[in-house]
XYZ file of C-alpha atoms in Angstrom:
550
model
C 164.444 26.856 186.683
C 166.199 29.666 188.581
C 169.701 29.308 189.948
C 168.355 29.476 193.497
C 165.720 26.798 192.941
C 168.273 24.616 191.199
C 170.593 24.965 194.155
C 167.733 24.187 196.509
C 166.972 20.988 194.653
C 170.638 20.100 194.718
C 170.793 20.339 198.505
C 167.478 18.600 199.063
C 168.346 15.722 196.730
C 171.662 15.102 198.396
C 170.199 15.556 201.873
C 173.674 16.228 203.173
C 172.604 18.812 205.734
C 170.156 16.468 207.379
C 171.405 14.608 210.445
C 172.889 11.247 209.531
C 170.762 8.233 210.357
C 167.523 10.227 210.072
C 167.537 11.181 213.769
C 166.947 14.813 214.660
C 169.832 14.806 217.150
C 172.378 12.917 215.007
C 175.601 14.444 213.708
C 175.462 16.700 210.637
C 178.119 15.949 208.020
C 177.678 18.966 205.727
C 177.100 22.542 206.842
C 177.465 25.642 204.636
C 175.351 28.483 205.968
C 177.030 31.063 203.742
C 175.301 29.382 200.766
C 171.968 31.190 200.526
C 170.049 28.239 199.045
C 171.379 25.842 201.665
C 170.495 28.275 204.444
C 166.922 28.799 203.245
C 166.095 25.159 202.534
C 167.754 23.369 205.446
C 170.179 25.395 207.518
C 167.809 27.931 209.058
C 165.443 25.330 210.531
C 168.257 23.306 212.118
C 170.021 26.432 213.379
C 166.826 27.788 214.949
C 166.121 24.513 216.774
C 169.622 24.443 218.243
C 169.383 28.127 219.203
C 166.080 27.736 221.039
C 167.382 24.817 223.084
C 170.645 26.634 223.741
C 168.963 29.767 225.105
C 167.164 28.246 228.145
C 170.189 26.048 228.880
C 172.368 29.140 229.007
C 169.723 30.961 231.043
C 169.943 28.303 233.757
C 173.728 28.467 233.610
C 173.586 32.162 234.470
C 170.984 31.555 237.175
C 173.020 28.897 239.010
C 176.282 30.804 238.564
C 175.046 34.130 239.947
C 172.550 32.895 242.533
C 175.035 33.669 245.316
C 174.331 37.394 245.110
C 170.762 36.754 246.297
C 171.569 33.817 248.547
C 174.210 35.722 250.536
C 171.815 38.631 251.002
C 169.250 36.274 252.556
C 171.926 34.479 254.563
C 172.670 37.827 256.175
C 168.964 38.380 256.875
C 168.732 34.933 258.503
C 171.771 35.458 260.707
C 174.126 32.894 259.204
C 177.371 33.181 261.218
C 179.483 34.818 258.477
C 180.794 38.355 258.083
C 179.797 40.695 255.245
C 183.288 40.270 253.799
C 182.899 36.464 253.813
C 179.528 36.735 252.069
C 181.007 38.992 249.377
C 183.775 36.397 249.058
C 181.273 33.634 248.191
C 179.909 35.750 245.349
C 183.450 36.514 244.211
C 184.522 32.837 244.282
C 181.597 31.907 242.039
C 182.658 34.716 239.730
C 186.293 33.636 239.639
C 185.413 30.003 238.965
C 182.889 30.876 236.260
C 185.420 33.052 234.484
C 188.241 30.531 234.783
C 186.068 27.657 233.550
C 185.229 29.677 230.448
C 188.818 29.309 229.269
C 188.672 25.510 228.821
C 184.990 25.745 227.855
C 185.897 27.906 224.855
C 187.709 24.911 223.321
C 185.064 22.257 223.997
C 182.900 22.538 220.876
C 185.663 21.830 218.360
C 186.919 18.926 220.462
C 183.741 17.270 221.797
C 180.842 18.535 219.661
C 177.955 20.915 220.368
C 175.251 18.468 221.415
C 177.594 16.480 223.650
C 178.891 19.627 225.313
C 175.592 21.432 225.913
C 173.950 18.285 227.287
C 176.687 17.402 229.766
C 177.483 20.914 230.957
C 173.773 21.566 231.557
C 173.462 18.300 233.495
C 176.524 19.199 235.614
C 174.648 22.216 236.996
C 172.568 19.807 239.050
C 175.549 19.277 241.385
C 175.828 22.863 242.732
C 172.040 23.352 242.588
C 171.241 20.321 244.734
C 174.315 20.743 246.937
C 173.520 24.366 247.714
C 169.967 23.494 248.698
C 171.201 20.832 251.118
C 173.894 23.102 252.617
C 171.440 25.970 253.212
C 169.170 23.743 255.280
C 171.604 24.103 258.194
C 173.019 27.494 259.335
C 175.850 25.540 260.964
C 177.176 24.275 257.616
C 180.926 25.079 257.543
C 182.036 28.018 255.421
C 184.322 25.845 253.299
C 181.285 23.880 252.100
C 179.700 27.078 250.814
C 183.023 28.040 249.225
C 183.154 24.689 247.416
C 179.578 24.988 246.171
C 180.152 28.572 245.028
C 183.169 27.353 243.083
C 181.190 24.522 241.452
C 178.401 26.907 240.513
C 181.019 28.486 238.273
C 180.179 25.674 235.826
C 177.190 27.817 234.863
C 179.504 30.696 234.031
C 181.802 28.476 232.022
C 178.876 27.256 229.953
C 178.532 30.675 228.341
C 181.752 30.182 226.368
C 180.807 26.822 224.888
C 177.241 27.963 224.227
C 178.302 31.065 222.287
C 181.026 29.188 220.433
C 178.473 26.552 219.425
C 175.730 28.912 218.233
C 178.158 31.050 216.229
C 178.749 28.009 213.993
C 175.072 27.576 213.104
C 174.407 31.014 211.586
C 175.800 32.925 208.582
C 178.049 35.935 209.084
C 175.277 38.420 208.248
C 173.189 37.077 211.162
C 175.944 36.827 213.786
C 174.644 39.893 215.635
C 171.134 38.440 215.787
C 172.121 34.881 216.727
C 174.713 35.768 219.341
C 172.586 38.614 220.656
C 169.585 36.325 221.108
C 171.584 33.524 222.704
C 173.506 35.778 225.054
C 170.772 38.329 225.613
C 167.987 35.899 226.454
C 170.513 33.677 228.222
C 171.427 36.668 230.377
C 167.813 36.676 231.543
C 169.016 33.912 233.834
C 170.243 36.695 236.114
C 166.844 38.390 236.235
C 164.993 35.067 236.425
C 167.129 34.101 239.395
C 166.743 37.469 241.129
C 162.952 37.322 240.816
C 162.392 33.604 241.348
C 164.692 32.960 244.330
C 163.003 35.483 246.697
C 159.573 34.143 245.712
C 160.302 30.436 246.154
C 161.893 31.109 249.550
C 158.502 32.233 250.865
C 156.790 28.832 250.512
C 157.466 25.206 251.424
C 157.671 24.328 247.746
C 158.925 20.766 248.225
C 156.987 19.821 251.349
C 158.692 17.553 253.846
C 161.422 16.726 251.320
C 162.485 20.374 251.229
C 163.294 20.669 254.933
C 162.149 23.040 257.672
C 161.946 26.845 257.359
C 164.001 29.389 259.283
C 162.748 32.702 260.716
C 164.112 35.965 259.334
C 166.156 38.029 261.800
C 166.022 41.062 259.498
C 163.333 42.226 257.096
C 163.604 40.923 253.566
C 161.500 41.216 250.430
C 160.363 39.915 247.056
C 159.277 41.480 243.799
C 155.822 42.042 245.279
C 156.810 43.644 248.569
C 158.530 43.696 251.942
C 158.753 40.668 254.243
C 159.052 41.465 257.926
C 161.463 39.936 260.426
C 160.175 36.751 262.056
C 158.634 35.395 258.837
C 159.357 31.761 257.958
C 161.760 31.388 255.017
C 162.855 28.332 253.035
C 166.248 29.600 251.862
C 167.172 26.080 250.664
C 164.675 26.463 247.815
C 167.174 28.854 246.214
C 169.138 25.768 245.174
C 166.455 23.097 244.865
C 164.213 25.055 242.474
C 166.666 24.759 239.567
C 166.368 20.974 239.565
C 162.812 21.319 238.249
C 164.186 22.943 235.097
C 167.604 21.355 234.660
C 166.357 17.796 234.258
C 164.023 18.438 231.281
C 166.506 20.826 229.680
C 169.303 18.278 229.778
C 167.024 15.831 227.930
C 166.096 18.538 225.412
C 169.766 19.179 224.711
C 170.502 15.517 224.135
C 167.525 14.744 221.910
C 167.201 18.058 220.083
C 170.674 19.435 219.355
C 173.371 18.424 216.859
C 177.115 18.029 216.520
C 178.453 19.689 213.359
C 181.114 17.439 211.861
C 182.432 20.359 209.781
C 183.377 21.996 213.095
C 184.098 18.846 215.128
C 185.505 16.215 212.741
C 186.262 13.684 215.463
C 184.226 14.035 218.682
C 184.474 10.275 219.344
C 181.698 8.339 221.042
C 179.506 10.255 223.490
C 181.413 8.750 226.431
C 184.724 9.768 224.880
C 183.379 13.278 224.298
C 182.167 13.456 227.916
C 185.635 12.446 229.069
C 187.169 15.321 227.107
C 184.671 17.800 228.553
C 185.248 16.624 232.127
C 189.002 16.738 231.584
C 188.847 20.331 230.351
C 186.586 21.431 233.199
C 188.795 19.505 235.622
C 191.711 21.745 234.645
C 189.547 24.808 235.254
C 188.411 23.590 238.673
C 192.006 22.955 239.767
C 193.214 26.363 238.638
C 190.150 28.028 240.209
C 191.112 26.474 243.539
C 194.678 27.706 243.050
C 193.296 31.181 242.315
C 191.163 31.200 245.462
C 194.140 30.066 247.577
C 196.443 32.609 245.896
C 194.074 35.384 246.910
C 194.951 34.597 250.507
C 198.499 35.866 250.084
C 198.588 37.769 246.770
C 196.966 40.980 245.608
C 193.934 40.358 243.387
C 195.658 41.928 240.373
C 198.439 39.330 240.635
C 196.270 36.344 241.588
C 193.924 36.671 238.594
C 196.641 36.766 235.891
C 198.328 33.850 237.656
C 195.077 31.861 237.443
C 194.621 32.671 233.752
C 198.211 31.848 232.792
C 198.201 28.609 234.788
C 194.946 27.538 233.111
C 196.321 28.186 229.627
C 199.595 26.385 230.389
C 197.844 23.308 231.800
C 195.537 23.148 228.792
C 198.587 23.023 226.530
C 199.926 20.094 228.559
C 196.795 17.918 228.343
C 197.831 14.599 226.730
C 195.995 12.489 224.155
C 193.892 13.546 221.198
C 192.700 16.715 222.938
C 196.139 18.315 222.621
C 196.262 18.821 218.811
C 192.812 20.406 218.784
C 193.682 22.861 221.546
C 197.074 23.684 220.021
C 195.412 24.585 216.715
C 192.940 26.897 218.420
C 195.708 28.659 220.351
C 196.419 30.535 217.106
C 193.963 33.193 218.331
C 196.590 34.437 220.780
C 198.815 35.666 217.938
C 195.950 37.777 216.570
C 195.992 41.353 217.908
C 192.210 41.572 217.621
C 191.874 38.850 220.242
C 193.395 41.237 222.757
C 191.618 44.423 221.666
C 188.221 42.722 221.678
C 188.979 41.132 225.044
C 189.496 44.588 226.557
C 186.273 45.897 225.014
C 184.274 42.880 226.101
C 185.513 43.303 229.661
C 183.957 46.777 229.602
C 180.590 45.503 228.364
C 179.926 41.961 229.547
C 182.358 42.264 232.463
C 180.362 45.228 233.740
C 177.013 43.515 233.247
C 177.995 40.369 235.067
C 180.044 42.130 237.739
C 177.334 44.591 238.690
C 174.757 41.756 238.628
C 176.818 39.853 241.185
C 177.659 42.825 243.424
C 174.471 44.905 243.363
C 172.196 42.960 245.763
C 174.645 42.916 248.660
C 175.769 46.481 247.874
C 172.171 47.690 248.243
C 171.872 45.832 251.548
C 175.072 47.274 252.988
C 174.897 50.862 251.664
C 171.174 51.446 252.250
C 170.666 48.942 255.058
C 172.533 51.229 257.429
C 172.663 54.968 258.025
C 174.637 57.555 259.933
C 173.359 58.662 263.343
C 174.638 61.840 264.983
C 174.665 61.766 268.785
C 174.128 64.806 271.002
C 177.878 65.188 271.472
C 178.417 65.192 267.695
C 179.669 61.615 267.514
C 178.713 59.859 264.269
C 177.974 56.113 264.267
C 176.584 53.790 261.633
C 173.307 52.121 262.681
C 170.641 49.957 261.042
C 168.188 51.685 258.697
C 164.708 50.478 259.745
C 163.121 51.539 256.441
C 165.839 50.264 254.124
C 164.834 49.164 250.610
C 165.165 45.411 250.133
C 167.760 44.253 247.628
C 165.576 41.238 246.888
C 162.821 43.597 245.741
C 164.866 45.927 243.523
C 168.137 44.300 242.410
C 166.556 42.447 239.462
C 165.731 45.606 237.510
C 169.207 46.428 236.203
C 170.056 42.934 234.891
C 166.548 42.702 233.408
C 167.079 45.852 231.351
C 170.601 44.800 230.359
C 169.477 41.378 229.163
C 166.339 42.674 227.456
C 168.246 45.234 225.416
C 171.150 42.996 224.410
C 169.508 41.570 221.247
C 168.689 45.161 220.298
C 172.383 45.951 220.567
C 173.171 43.127 218.156
C 170.452 44.237 215.731
C 171.554 47.898 215.741
C 175.165 46.832 215.278
C 174.242 44.724 212.246
C 172.825 47.958 210.754
C 175.355 50.601 211.882
C 178.501 48.617 212.645
C 179.608 47.251 216.002
C 182.383 49.689 216.881
C 180.315 52.860 216.505
C 177.747 51.404 218.897
C 180.492 50.307 221.295
C 181.991 53.813 221.314
C 178.701 55.511 222.164
C 177.728 53.184 224.988
C 181.235 53.223 226.503
C 181.073 57.024 226.731
C 177.715 56.685 228.510
C 179.283 54.209 230.956
C 182.059 56.677 231.828
C 179.507 59.298 232.844
C 177.190 56.772 234.511
C 179.964 55.308 236.665
C 181.060 58.703 237.946
C 177.454 59.599 238.750
C 176.782 56.288 240.502
C 179.939 56.634 242.577
C 178.988 60.132 243.707
C 175.478 59.034 244.723
C 176.880 56.007 246.591
C 179.146 58.347 248.552
C 176.211 60.578 249.495
C 174.049 57.614 250.538
C 176.736 55.908 252.582
C 177.367 59.050 254.642
C 173.741 60.171 254.971
C 171.457 60.179 257.990
C 168.656 59.347 255.524
C 170.156 57.236 252.694
C 166.713 56.364 251.300
C 166.461 59.774 249.608
C 169.289 58.732 247.279
C 168.042 55.242 246.440
C 166.014 56.103 243.347
C 168.873 58.067 241.834
C 171.232 55.194 242.657
C 168.914 52.638 241.048
C 168.339 54.778 237.947
C 172.069 55.250 237.350
C 172.716 51.530 237.636
C 169.868 50.803 235.226
C 171.579 53.155 232.750
C 174.861 51.282 233.266
C 173.140 47.930 232.747
C 171.371 49.179 229.596
C 174.629 50.503 228.124
C 176.522 47.314 228.961
C 173.702 45.217 227.468
C 173.822 47.082 224.163
C 177.619 46.818 224.254
C 177.388 43.064 224.767
C 175.583 42.829 221.443
C 177.876 45.247 219.609
C 181.141 43.640 220.707
C 179.978 40.124 219.863
C 178.860 41.360 216.471
C 182.361 42.753 215.918
C 183.982 39.469 216.935
C 181.724 37.504 214.579
C 182.707 39.882 211.763
C 186.467 40.145 212.414
C 187.460 36.500 212.885
C 187.365 33.679 210.321
C 185.240 30.539 210.972
C 188.170 28.628 212.493
C 189.050 31.349 215.020
C 185.605 32.818 215.666
C 184.417 30.236 218.208
C 187.608 30.154 220.303
C 187.849 33.971 220.149
C 184.266 34.305 221.397
C 185.018 31.872 224.200
C 188.295 33.497 225.221
C 187.004 37.070 225.284
C 183.943 36.027 227.273
C 186.177 34.090 229.669
C 188.404 37.013 230.558
C 185.452 39.425 230.683
C 183.664 37.110 233.110
C 186.300 37.933 235.719
C 184.177 41.050 236.163
C 181.886 38.831 238.247
C 184.808 38.392 240.615
C 186.399 41.836 240.399
C 183.248 43.921 240.932
C 182.067 42.187 244.166
C 185.627 42.143 245.482
C 186.416 45.781 244.698
C 183.011 47.090 245.775
C 183.078 44.974 248.932
C 186.536 46.275 249.894
C 185.636 49.902 249.220
C 182.314 49.661 251.057
C 184.150 48.178 254.040
C 186.607 51.087 253.893
C 183.720 53.570 253.771
C 184.591 54.801 250.266
C 182.255 52.972 247.833
C 182.602 55.782 245.298
C 186.259 54.900 244.625
C 185.235 51.581 243.076
C 182.956 53.316 240.572
C 185.500 56.030 239.775
C 188.030 53.297 239.016
C 185.595 51.627 236.618
C 185.071 54.997 234.892
C 188.806 55.346 234.257
C 188.870 51.876 232.685
C 185.920 52.724 230.419
C 187.754 55.865 229.263
C 190.741 53.721 228.271
C 188.379 51.452 226.322
C 187.221 54.445 224.297
C 190.805 54.914 223.138
C 191.304 51.216 222.313
C 188.079 51.006 220.305
C 188.864 54.203 218.374
C 192.448 53.148 217.596
C 191.638 49.658 216.346
C 188.291 50.179 214.635
C 187.246 53.813 214.134
C 190.263 56.026 213.349
C 191.305 56.754 209.763
C 193.363 53.764 208.667
C 191.911 51.479 211.377
C 192.863 47.785 211.202
C 189.225 46.805 210.523
C 186.853 49.693 209.909
C 183.779 49.664 212.182
C 183.251 45.872 212.237
């Protein structure tokens, strides 16, 4: 008998990897995926099942989190009584909350268990989904209600951290690029799914009398399949209600099909105790998100965001009970210099993907929805563009490419090394950002902005593709650099800080568009990407690097 077959028999006879109690969703007491025999005989099947339930759950998290980019665009078309700046603010609030909630979410798996966490956090998405549908039924709904729902939709953003932390524990180190690339890459398709599905479901009375009455468009809109003229009936409330059709079965799938790994979570407690821990952690994030939103009213964004992050970390350290020791142990990642270098690099990749996804629809509407008109006396005014491209028709393309190519980024990085791939795509993003900024300037000041739209769209697709590949390469590096105890929290933390891109990009682009200088936002991003080139080279590519091309 060969060594491998002997080892296989050993694992099968003991049955230690199988869920206790014989139930598919029960806790697993033994888990050693670095043992080749264990992985082939038992680990791979269990890991794959958990991955393929995790992916659609994460996809819906992204969809609910970032749905405000499309919703606000249609709110403008329907004449909701809010300014462009207020509509950008709703998208930014969802971004801020999603990023902030990732900080506590990054600690959930080791405290509450994977199955418990994925089930409950997926079920919690029903609150902003249903609430948003109800609020959109009435154009007179107060702005603070939309602000609250945008904040709660941040739960979907927070779920990324616990999802990635969970899946990283199921796969061996040599498959980290594949596993994390698949989970994040296909999960990121939630952005594209949302951007395609929301415009389509708004065109029909999908839920009959239960779904409420339609409203007539004041401005032309569109879907993937074409333009929709002003005056057409629209069920904007379906943008929230439609997710309920998917969230309910997925929550059940998470509960009955996923597992807690006791090697990662020795003491999750009963399911109710685990749910209490999860709600407590997210409660901290909700409170600090509110503080962050309020702080933005009197502080510069670059002060308000660090304040929100620091306050979240401090409050997590103060949580009483049996949560505290688990969090304190995981805080060891903050003394590791690679936590900070990889955070910067992940901001450049995932932060760009998620930020541009949130900001692009409304940016298209504002930049190309208007044009310059020169009067006989030479006076220049900005007027509506009657032939403007619809954001609801085109905005999905960039996130689609970025999500589609992300697993490829993980696969290439497994072959070539993560940091080489990161360096190449970051250089591309420097050039792409400068080009996009220049085209945005030309379009904003043009009497015929439509002539620049295809160049604008192509440059953003390049940026999305580069950021998607970089998402895979940076996560591969994190999976390689950190040990099993720090890997999950490090993945969660870096993704948390990077997710602030979903707040920063809409805020910065909205402010610069309002000022008439949209190109300055993109030039600023290019400078940041150039700094990331230096960080990546210093830590991982130079002679004598701390970890060579992880």
